């Protein structure tokens, strides 16, 4: 492809990179008009004498979540819905084990374990109440006379 302005007519030459383009004005280097104050500081507000708090460090990762705590919560929800007694008892056992592990290792998931325990115990209590009510109504119905 042919250059319409001719060979070597590139306006940018690497050897003259500090020179302005033809027709441009060269501006002087910026100088701070108030040399007693560093650049970007407002002289109206003096720096506090106590300074800033030291930088605490880099990015800290969150503690891993205890797996048994999650299992406890899932089993507790299953205990309310599909497997009333079996899943609830397993949720309570997993919740107590995970709380002990969390205290010992410092892992996360304490809220999951606590929720699993609470929902598990509530589910067991509801199961006992419902089964007790069924038994009471069955006995009452068997002892009633139709005469």
XYZ file of C-alpha atoms in Angstrom:
147
model
C 0.000 0.000 0.000
C 1.365 3.389 -0.929
C 1.595 6.199 1.601
C -0.268 9.213 0.130
C 2.028 11.675 1.907
C 5.166 9.991 0.618
C 7.855 7.858 2.211
C 9.114 8.885 5.642
C 6.429 11.466 6.252
C 5.384 9.925 9.594
C 4.655 12.881 11.945
C 5.859 10.861 14.949
C 9.546 10.175 15.107
C 10.858 8.281 18.137
C 13.998 10.406 18.296
C 11.906 13.589 18.619
C 9.377 12.293 21.124
C 9.822 15.236 23.508
C 9.188 17.809 20.809
C 5.656 19.101 20.179
C 3.841 18.412 16.951
C 3.941 21.202 14.405
C 1.420 23.869 15.377
C 1.153 22.700 19.027
C 2.191 24.733 22.013
C 4.715 23.255 24.452
C 3.525 23.741 28.037
C 6.040 24.237 30.855
C 6.535 21.568 33.502
C 4.098 21.839 36.460
C 5.508 23.450 39.563
C 3.745 23.556 42.905
C 2.738 27.193 43.548
C 2.997 26.720 47.309
C 6.345 24.967 47.941
C 6.080 24.930 51.745
C 3.234 22.384 51.552
C 3.582 19.126 49.657
C 1.428 18.620 46.613
C -2.212 17.473 47.181
C -2.397 18.644 50.799
C -4.709 21.355 51.933
C -2.767 23.894 54.055
C -5.976 24.769 55.886
C -6.000 21.409 57.682
C -2.783 20.391 59.385
C -1.852 16.726 59.613
C -2.706 15.201 62.988
C 0.257 14.614 65.232
C -0.699 11.060 66.066
C -0.692 9.907 62.420
C -2.705 7.204 60.798
C -3.316 3.719 62.111
C -0.734 1.222 60.886
C -1.711 -1.086 58.049
C -2.974 -4.348 59.496
C -1.733 -6.619 56.755
C -2.912 -8.388 53.680
C -6.103 -10.138 52.749
C -7.267 -12.639 55.309
C -9.248 -15.637 54.167
C -12.339 -16.704 56.047
C -12.205 -19.806 58.203
C -13.559 -22.886 56.423
C -17.061 -23.949 57.348
C -17.414 -27.165 59.294
C -18.999 -29.811 57.087
C -20.872 -31.529 59.901
C -22.584 -28.239 60.740
C -23.998 -28.063 57.228
C -24.968 -31.748 57.376
C -26.722 -31.104 60.688
C -28.828 -28.304 59.226
C -29.721 -30.319 56.107
C -30.721 -33.331 58.199
C -32.806 -31.133 60.490
C -34.731 -29.768 57.510
C -35.200 -33.307 56.217
C -36.456 -34.254 59.687
C -39.187 -31.653 59.409
C -40.275 -32.821 55.973
C -39.484 -36.357 54.808
C -37.802 -38.440 57.543
C -39.319 -37.259 60.798
C -37.491 -39.096 63.572
C -34.408 -40.627 61.963
C -33.103 -37.454 60.301
C -33.877 -35.325 63.359
C -31.905 -37.562 65.716
C -28.990 -37.610 63.233
C -29.193 -33.810 62.987
C -28.925 -33.428 66.757
C -25.960 -35.829 66.942
C -24.151 -34.116 64.045
C -24.914 -30.695 65.549
C -23.329 -31.564 68.891
C -20.273 -33.139 67.250
C -19.798 -30.150 64.944
C -20.118 -27.656 67.821
C -17.312 -29.493 69.606
C -15.153 -29.486 66.482
C -15.787 -25.776 65.895
C -14.735 -24.913 69.457
C -11.620 -27.044 69.141
C -10.454 -26.056 65.630
C -11.863 -22.530 65.223
C -13.714 -23.358 62.004
C -16.776 -21.453 60.861
C -20.338 -22.740 60.793
C -21.378 -22.278 64.388
C -24.676 -20.790 63.236
C -25.377 -23.784 60.987
C -24.705 -26.175 63.866
C -26.900 -24.215 66.261
C -29.722 -24.015 63.723
C -29.418 -27.754 63.081
C -29.659 -28.451 66.805
C -32.666 -26.198 67.346
C -34.598 -27.447 64.328
C -33.669 -31.049 65.168
C -34.902 -30.782 68.752
C -38.099 -29.018 67.632
C -38.710 -31.728 65.043
C -38.244 -34.477 67.640
C -40.626 -32.680 70.013
C -43.241 -32.297 67.267
C -42.881 -35.974 66.365
C -43.404 -37.021 69.989
C -46.444 -34.734 70.323
C -48.047 -35.979 67.101
C -47.443 -39.656 67.899
C -48.717 -39.135 71.456
C -51.858 -37.425 70.160
C -52.480 -40.266 67.696
C -52.147 -42.851 70.465
C -54.454 -40.927 72.793
C -57.120 -40.546 70.099
C -56.804 -44.224 69.129
C -57.274 -45.368 72.739
C -60.185 -42.979 73.213
C -61.819 -44.200 70.027
C -61.387 -47.862 70.986
C -62.920 -47.374 74.433
C -65.947 -45.400 73.311
C -69.226 -47.234 72.969
C -71.620 -46.813 70.138
C -74.764 -47.562 72.171
